[in-house]
Amino acid sequence: DINIQPPFVSKTGSTPQGERIGTIVVRATKVAARVVAASSRSKDFVTEIVEHETGKTYSVIVNVAPNAPGGPPATTIDIFTTSSDLPVASVPVLAVIDNPVKASPPSVMLDGVAQVHSAKVMLSAPNYDELKIVKVTSSDPKVKVSLAKNDEKDAGNVARLVISLDATAEFSELQAFVTVETDVPGAQAFVIPIQAHNGSAAASAK
């Protein structure tokens, strides 16, 4: 017989690339059996087998892949053993992978009535020496986005954006998002949600 613990792996909070999600312990309770392989059905996770006692106790360590994209992916870890009772054990895994590029603030609120027509967003890649913005796009033409000049004190892994409202646009409320493409593995593209309010007379009259 083979005992698998835990039967389901999950982790609260977010986990950076390359770090551990959890450990699955495999024990042969009656007849000796070895763990011969373990694999993830998703490339966002990688596994490592540790033998504690030959034919009896093994650990399968589940890590986030080094280039995994940020988000809440799920996978199944298949553990292959020499047991005739349980040659393959499947363990579901659920986790949130930390985005290697951080946006501060992570979302933007613009308000034409309060004269908040633009906002600056700082992007940083703490685990990388360099951050290059490949492309930025807006899902709504009324929201403009451009690269801003970095501060003198900024490191090479920092970039800045300016997100602003089109001064000629007429609307009352809108929701949009800015897509940022970078050269950082696992963060080639991510989105910044945008909410905007405009109480102009022209917009109110529509």
PDB file of C-alpha atoms in Angstrom:
ATOM      1  CA  ASP A   1       0.000   0.000   0.000  1.00  0.00           C
ATOM      2  CA  ILE A   2       1.048   3.584  -0.708  1.00  0.00           C
ATOM      3  CA  ASN A   3       0.126   6.539   1.507  1.00  0.00           C
ATOM      4  CA  ILE A   4       0.180  10.020  -0.069  1.00  0.00           C
ATOM      5  CA  GLN A   5       0.078  13.134   2.109  1.00  0.00           C
ATOM      6  CA  PRO A   6      -1.313  15.639   1.572  1.00  0.00           C
ATOM      7  CA  PRO A   7      -3.823  14.521  -1.083  1.00  0.00           C
ATOM      8  CA  PHE A   8      -4.130  18.150  -2.278  1.00  0.00           C
ATOM      9  CA  VAL A   9      -1.448  20.866  -2.283  1.00  0.00           C
ATOM     10  CA  SER A  10      -2.329  24.534  -1.948  1.00  0.00           C
ATOM     11  CA  LYS A  11      -0.555  27.588  -0.617  1.00  0.00           C
ATOM     12  CA  THR A  12      -1.981  30.853   0.655  1.00  0.00           C
ATOM     13  CA  GLY A  13      -0.503  34.098  -0.617  1.00  0.00           C
ATOM     14  CA  SER A  14       1.695  34.356  -3.687  1.00  0.00           C
ATOM     15  CA  THR A  15       4.921  32.484  -4.367  1.00  0.00           C
ATOM     16  CA  PRO A  16       7.851  33.934  -6.362  1.00  0.00           C
ATOM     17  CA  GLN A  17       9.358  32.161  -9.335  1.00  0.00           C
ATOM     18  CA  GLY A  18      11.654  29.289  -8.389  1.00  0.00           C
ATOM     19  CA  GLU A  19      10.355  28.916  -4.833  1.00  0.00           C
ATOM     20  CA  ARG A  20       8.603  26.011  -3.149  1.00  0.00           C
ATOM     21  CA  ILE A  21       4.841  25.496  -3.253  1.00  0.00           C
ATOM     22  CA  GLY A  22       4.746  22.424  -1.043  1.00  0.00           C
ATOM     23  CA  THR A  23       5.975  18.912  -0.355  1.00  0.00           C
ATOM     24  CA  ILE A  24       4.170  15.616  -0.975  1.00  0.00           C
ATOM     25  CA  VAL A  25       5.244  12.738   1.262  1.00  0.00           C
ATOM     26  CA  VAL A  26       4.986   9.214  -0.173  1.00  0.00           C
ATOM     27  CA  ARG A  27       5.186   6.231   2.192  1.00  0.00           C
ATOM     28  CA  ALA A  28       5.097   2.518   1.435  1.00  0.00           C
ATOM     29  CA  THR A  29       3.143   1.101   4.365  1.00  0.00           C
ATOM     30  CA  LYS A  30       3.341  -2.667   3.799  1.00  0.00           C
ATOM     31  CA  VAL A  31       5.354  -3.779   0.778  1.00  0.00           C
ATOM     32  CA  ALA A  32       8.471  -1.851  -0.267  1.00  0.00           C
ATOM     33  CA  ALA A  33       7.922   0.484  -3.205  1.00  0.00           C
ATOM     34  CA  ARG A  34      10.019   3.200  -4.772  1.00  0.00           C
ATOM     35  CA  VAL A  35       9.101   6.542  -6.303  1.00  0.00           C
ATOM     36  CA  VAL A  36      10.685   6.414  -9.737  1.00  0.00           C
ATOM     37  CA  ALA A  37       9.450   9.686 -11.250  1.00  0.00           C
ATOM     38  CA  ALA A  38       7.245  12.717 -10.644  1.00  0.00           C
ATOM     39  CA  SER A  39       6.054  15.268 -13.152  1.00  0.00           C
ATOM     40  CA  SER A  40       3.761  18.265 -13.415  1.00  0.00           C
ATOM     41  CA  ARG A  41       1.130  18.475 -16.131  1.00  0.00           C
ATOM     42  CA  SER A  42       1.842  22.206 -16.317  1.00  0.00           C
ATOM     43  CA  LYS A  43       5.197  23.708 -17.286  1.00  0.00           C
ATOM     44  CA  ASP A  44       4.630  26.377 -14.589  1.00  0.00           C
ATOM     45  CA  PHE A  45       5.716  23.877 -11.911  1.00  0.00           C
ATOM     46  CA  VAL A  46       8.710  21.582 -11.496  1.00  0.00           C
ATOM     47  CA  THR A  47       9.288  18.632  -9.163  1.00  0.00           C
ATOM     48  CA  GLU A  48      12.180  17.149  -7.235  1.00  0.00           C
ATOM     49  CA  ILE A  49      12.296  13.698  -5.602  1.00  0.00           C
ATOM     50  CA  VAL A  50      14.086  13.187  -2.267  1.00  0.00           C
ATOM     51  CA  GLU A  51      14.628   9.646  -0.996  1.00  0.00           C
ATOM     52  CA  HIS A  52      14.585   9.368   2.796  1.00  0.00           C
ATOM     53  CA  GLU A  53      14.482   5.573   3.180  1.00  0.00           C
ATOM     54  CA  THR A  54      14.844   3.310   0.156  1.00  0.00           C
ATOM     55  CA  GLY A  55      11.609   1.561  -0.697  1.00  0.00           C
ATOM     56  CA  LYS A  56       9.730   3.233   2.149  1.00  0.00           C
ATOM     57  CA  THR A  57       9.684   7.050   2.380  1.00  0.00           C
ATOM     58  CA  TYR A  58      10.044   9.742  -0.290  1.00  0.00           C
ATOM     59  CA  SER A  59       9.304  13.431  -0.656  1.00  0.00           C
ATOM     60  CA  VAL A  60       8.184  15.071  -3.874  1.00  0.00           C
ATOM     61  CA  ILE A  61       8.999  18.786  -3.695  1.00  0.00           C
ATOM     62  CA  VAL A  62       6.858  21.050  -5.877  1.00  0.00           C
ATOM     63  CA  ASN A  63       8.417  24.367  -6.946  1.00  0.00           C
ATOM     64  CA  VAL A  64       7.322  27.223  -9.160  1.00  0.00           C
ATOM     65  CA  ALA A  65       9.225  27.055 -12.456  1.00  0.00           C
ATOM     66  CA  PRO A  66      11.902  29.765 -12.851  1.00  0.00           C
ATOM     67  CA  ASN A  67      10.116  31.410 -15.801  1.00  0.00           C
ATOM     68  CA  ALA A  68       6.511  30.799 -14.738  1.00  0.00           C
ATOM     69  CA  PRO A  69       4.116  33.687 -15.446  1.00  0.00           C
ATOM     70  CA  GLY A  70       2.299  35.433 -12.619  1.00  0.00           C
ATOM     71  CA  GLY A  71      -1.240  34.337 -11.882  1.00  0.00           C
ATOM     72  CA  PRO A  72      -3.296  31.612 -10.201  1.00  0.00           C
ATOM     73  CA  PRO A  73      -2.466  28.468 -12.176  1.00  0.00           C
ATOM     74  CA  ALA A  74      -3.442  24.938 -11.209  1.00  0.00           C
ATOM     75  CA  THR A  75      -1.853  21.641 -12.118  1.00  0.00           C
ATOM     76  CA  THR A  76      -1.690  17.970 -11.205  1.00  0.00           C
ATOM     77  CA  ILE A  77       1.471  16.225 -10.037  1.00  0.00           C
ATOM     78  CA  ASP A  78       1.708  12.622 -11.255  1.00  0.00           C
ATOM     79  CA  ILE A  79       3.870  10.429  -9.008  1.00  0.00           C
ATOM     80  CA  PHE A  80       5.057   7.130 -10.514  1.00  0.00           C
ATOM     81  CA  THR A  81       5.896   4.257  -8.169  1.00  0.00           C
ATOM     82  CA  THR A  82       6.865   0.597  -8.326  1.00  0.00           C
ATOM     83  CA  SER A  83       3.762  -0.331  -6.307  1.00  0.00           C
ATOM     84  CA  SER A  84       1.378  -2.712  -8.051  1.00  0.00           C
ATOM     85  CA  ASP A  85      -1.481  -1.286  -5.960  1.00  0.00           C
ATOM     86  CA  LEU A  86      -0.817   2.350  -6.913  1.00  0.00           C
ATOM     87  CA  PRO A  87       1.583   2.692  -9.849  1.00  0.00           C
ATOM     88  CA  VAL A  88       0.521   6.314 -10.427  1.00  0.00           C
ATOM     89  CA  ALA A  89      -0.733   8.758  -7.803  1.00  0.00           C
ATOM     90  CA  SER A  90      -2.175  12.111  -8.936  1.00  0.00           C
ATOM     91  CA  VAL A  91      -2.111  15.097  -6.578  1.00  0.00           C
ATOM     92  CA  PRO A  92      -3.866  18.388  -7.511  1.00  0.00           C
ATOM     93  CA  VAL A  93      -1.926  21.620  -6.895  1.00  0.00           C
ATOM     94  CA  LEU A  94      -3.283  25.161  -6.655  1.00  0.00           C
ATOM     95  CA  ALA A  95      -1.177  28.247  -6.048  1.00  0.00           C
ATOM     96  CA  VAL A  96      -0.778  31.902  -6.943  1.00  0.00           C
ATOM     97  CA  ILE A  97       2.499  32.717  -8.670  1.00  0.00           C
ATOM     98  CA  ASP A  98       3.940  36.116  -7.895  1.00  0.00           C
ATOM     99  CA  ASN A  99       4.379  38.392 -10.905  1.00  0.00           C
ATOM    100  CA  PRO A 100       8.128  39.128 -11.199  1.00  0.00           C
ATOM    101  CA  VAL A 101       7.288  42.688 -12.298  1.00  0.00           C
ATOM    102  CA  LYS A 102       5.535  44.857  -9.722  1.00  0.00           C
ATOM    103  CA  ALA A 103       3.314  47.818 -10.583  1.00  0.00           C
ATOM    104  CA  SER A 104       2.904  50.602  -8.021  1.00  0.00           C
ATOM    105  CA  PRO A 105       0.079  51.404  -7.810  1.00  0.00           C
ATOM    106  CA  PRO A 106      -1.310  48.131  -9.238  1.00  0.00           C
ATOM    107  CA  SER A 107      -4.430  49.912 -10.565  1.00  0.00           C
ATOM    108  CA  VAL A 108      -5.255  53.501 -11.502  1.00  0.00           C
ATOM    109  CA  MET A 109      -8.248  55.733 -10.818  1.00  0.00           C
ATOM    110  CA  LEU A 110      -8.639  58.907 -12.897  1.00  0.00           C
ATOM    111  CA  ASP A 111     -11.251  61.576 -12.192  1.00  0.00           C
ATOM    112  CA  GLY A 112     -11.886  64.467 -14.556  1.00  0.00           C
ATOM    113  CA  VAL A 113     -14.176  66.174 -12.058  1.00  0.00           C
ATOM    114  CA  ALA A 114     -11.479  66.221  -9.386  1.00  0.00           C
ATOM    115  CA  GLN A 115      -8.901  67.285 -11.982  1.00  0.00           C
ATOM    116  CA  VAL A 116      -7.015  63.999 -11.683  1.00  0.00           C
ATOM    117  CA  HIS A 117      -6.333  63.595 -15.375  1.00  0.00           C
ATOM    118  CA  SER A 118      -3.153  61.534 -15.157  1.00  0.00           C
ATOM    119  CA  ALA A 119      -1.224  59.175 -12.899  1.00  0.00           C
ATOM    120  CA  LYS A 120       2.283  57.787 -12.765  1.00  0.00           C
ATOM    121  CA  VAL A 121       2.919  54.084 -12.350  1.00  0.00           C
ATOM    122  CA  MET A 122       6.293  52.706 -11.321  1.00  0.00           C
ATOM    123  CA  LEU A 123       7.268  49.254 -12.584  1.00  0.00           C
ATOM    124  CA  SER A 124      10.029  47.268 -10.929  1.00  0.00           C
ATOM    125  CA  ALA A 125      11.582  43.822 -11.289  1.00  0.00           C
ATOM    126  CA  PRO A 126      13.216  43.236  -7.869  1.00  0.00           C
ATOM    127  CA  ASN A 127      14.866  39.934  -8.808  1.00  0.00           C
ATOM    128  CA  TYR A 128      16.376  41.186 -12.079  1.00  0.00           C
ATOM    129  CA  ASP A 129      19.121  43.685 -12.868  1.00  0.00           C
ATOM    130  CA  GLU A 130      17.360  45.158 -15.882  1.00  0.00           C
ATOM    131  CA  LEU A 131      13.771  45.852 -16.908  1.00  0.00           C
ATOM    132  CA  LYS A 132      12.945  46.772 -20.482  1.00  0.00           C
ATOM    133  CA  ILE A 133       9.468  47.853 -21.559  1.00  0.00           C
ATOM    134  CA  VAL A 134       8.873  46.330 -24.968  1.00  0.00           C
ATOM    135  CA  LYS A 135       5.386  47.724 -25.626  1.00  0.00           C
ATOM    136  CA  VAL A 136       2.494  49.431 -23.836  1.00  0.00           C
ATOM    137  CA  THR A 137      -1.071  49.579 -25.150  1.00  0.00           C
ATOM    138  CA  SER A 138      -4.433  50.818 -23.902  1.00  0.00           C
ATOM    139  CA  SER A 139      -7.698  48.950 -24.411  1.00  0.00           C
ATOM    140  CA  ASP A 140      -9.577  52.260 -24.773  1.00  0.00           C
ATOM    141  CA  PRO A 141      -8.448  55.196 -26.967  1.00  0.00           C
ATOM    142  CA  LYS A 142      -9.689  57.612 -24.291  1.00  0.00           C
ATOM    143  CA  VAL A 143      -6.912  56.341 -22.017  1.00  0.00           C
ATOM    144  CA  LYS A 144      -3.404  57.283 -23.123  1.00  0.00           C
ATOM    145  CA  VAL A 145      -0.211  55.639 -21.901  1.00  0.00           C
ATOM    146  CA  SER A 146       3.427  56.571 -22.439  1.00  0.00           C
ATOM    147  CA  LEU A 147       6.851  55.879 -21.003  1.00  0.00           C
ATOM    148  CA  ALA A 148       8.073  58.454 -18.510  1.00  0.00           C
ATOM    149  CA  LYS A 149      11.629  59.492 -17.770  1.00  0.00           C
ATOM    150  CA  ASN A 150      13.128  57.619 -14.840  1.00  0.00           C
ATOM    151  CA  ASP A 151      14.294  59.437 -11.738  1.00  0.00           C
ATOM    152  CA  GLU A 152      18.060  59.770 -11.380  1.00  0.00           C
ATOM    153  CA  LYS A 153      18.011  57.450  -8.363  1.00  0.00           C
ATOM    154  CA  ASP A 154      16.130  54.682 -10.210  1.00  0.00           C
ATOM    155  CA  ALA A 155      17.949  51.390 -10.715  1.00  0.00           C
ATOM    156  CA  GLY A 156      18.085  49.594 -14.053  1.00  0.00           C
ATOM    157  CA  ASN A 157      15.220  47.327 -13.024  1.00  0.00           C
ATOM    158  CA  VAL A 158      12.777  50.242 -12.723  1.00  0.00           C
ATOM    159  CA  ALA A 159      10.599  51.865 -15.390  1.00  0.00           C
ATOM    160  CA  ARG A 160       7.847  54.470 -15.171  1.00  0.00           C
ATOM    161  CA  LEU A 161       4.612  55.041 -17.090  1.00  0.00           C
ATOM    162  CA  VAL A 162       2.239  57.986 -17.391  1.00  0.00           C
ATOM    163  CA  ILE A 163      -1.433  57.047 -17.807  1.00  0.00           C
ATOM    164  CA  SER A 164      -3.768  59.893 -18.702  1.00  0.00           C
ATOM    165  CA  LEU A 165      -7.212  60.768 -20.029  1.00  0.00           C
ATOM    166  CA  ASP A 166      -7.696  62.148 -23.516  1.00  0.00           C
ATOM    167  CA  ALA A 167      -8.619  65.766 -22.806  1.00  0.00           C
ATOM    168  CA  THR A 168     -10.968  65.879 -25.819  1.00  0.00           C
ATOM    169  CA  ALA A 169     -12.851  62.672 -24.983  1.00  0.00           C
ATOM    170  CA  GLU A 170     -16.484  62.867 -23.856  1.00  0.00           C
ATOM    171  CA  PHE A 171     -17.673  60.163 -21.467  1.00  0.00           C
ATOM    172  CA  SER A 172     -19.087  59.735 -17.990  1.00  0.00           C
ATOM    173  CA  GLU A 173     -17.556  56.472 -16.742  1.00  0.00           C
ATOM    174  CA  LEU A 174     -15.152  53.992 -18.243  1.00  0.00           C
ATOM    175  CA  GLN A 175     -13.196  50.892 -17.341  1.00  0.00           C
ATOM    176  CA  ALA A 176     -10.131  49.961 -19.327  1.00  0.00           C
ATOM    177  CA  PHE A 177      -6.758  48.317 -18.915  1.00  0.00           C
ATOM    178  CA  VAL A 178      -3.219  49.036 -19.966  1.00  0.00           C
ATOM    179  CA  THR A 179      -1.189  46.061 -21.193  1.00  0.00           C
ATOM    180  CA  VAL A 180       2.531  46.207 -20.486  1.00  0.00           C
ATOM    181  CA  GLU A 181       4.947  43.927 -22.308  1.00  0.00           C
ATOM    182  CA  THR A 182       8.423  43.475 -20.816  1.00  0.00           C
ATOM    183  CA  ASP A 183      11.535  41.423 -21.419  1.00  0.00           C
ATOM    184  CA  VAL A 184      11.358  39.779 -17.981  1.00  0.00           C
ATOM    185  CA  PRO A 185      10.745  35.996 -18.157  1.00  0.00           C
ATOM    186  CA  GLY A 186       7.294  35.160 -16.842  1.00  0.00           C
ATOM    187  CA  ALA A 187       6.104  38.771 -17.110  1.00  0.00           C
ATOM    188  CA  GLN A 188       6.168  39.269 -20.848  1.00  0.00           C
ATOM    189  CA  ALA A 189       2.667  40.794 -20.633  1.00  0.00           C
ATOM    190  CA  PHE A 190       0.503  41.896 -17.722  1.00  0.00           C
ATOM    191  CA  VAL A 191      -2.339  44.373 -17.254  1.00  0.00           C
ATOM    192  CA  ILE A 192      -2.985  47.462 -15.120  1.00  0.00           C
ATOM    193  CA  PRO A 193      -6.740  48.049 -14.556  1.00  0.00           C
ATOM    194  CA  ILE A 194      -7.970  51.610 -15.156  1.00  0.00           C
ATOM    195  CA  GLN A 195     -11.146  53.270 -13.893  1.00  0.00           C
ATOM    196  CA  ALA A 196     -12.081  56.782 -14.946  1.00  0.00           C
ATOM    197  CA  HIS A 197     -14.858  59.258 -14.192  1.00  0.00           C
ATOM    198  CA  ASN A 198     -15.607  62.395 -16.156  1.00  0.00           C
ATOM    199  CA  GLY A 199     -18.447  64.725 -15.177  1.00  0.00           C
ATOM    200  CA  SER A 200     -18.104  67.150 -18.083  1.00  0.00           C
ATOM    201  CA  ALA A 201     -21.215  68.884 -19.303  1.00  0.00           C
ATOM    202  CA  ALA A 202     -20.795  67.345 -22.731  1.00  0.00           C
ATOM    203  CA  ALA A 203     -20.591  63.860 -21.260  1.00  0.00           C
ATOM    204  CA  SER A 204     -23.575  64.461 -18.982  1.00  0.00           C
ATOM    205  CA  ALA A 205     -25.675  65.649 -21.906  1.00  0.00           C
ATOM    206  CA  LYS A 206     -25.222  62.404 -23.785  1.00  0.00           C
TER     207      LYS A 206
END
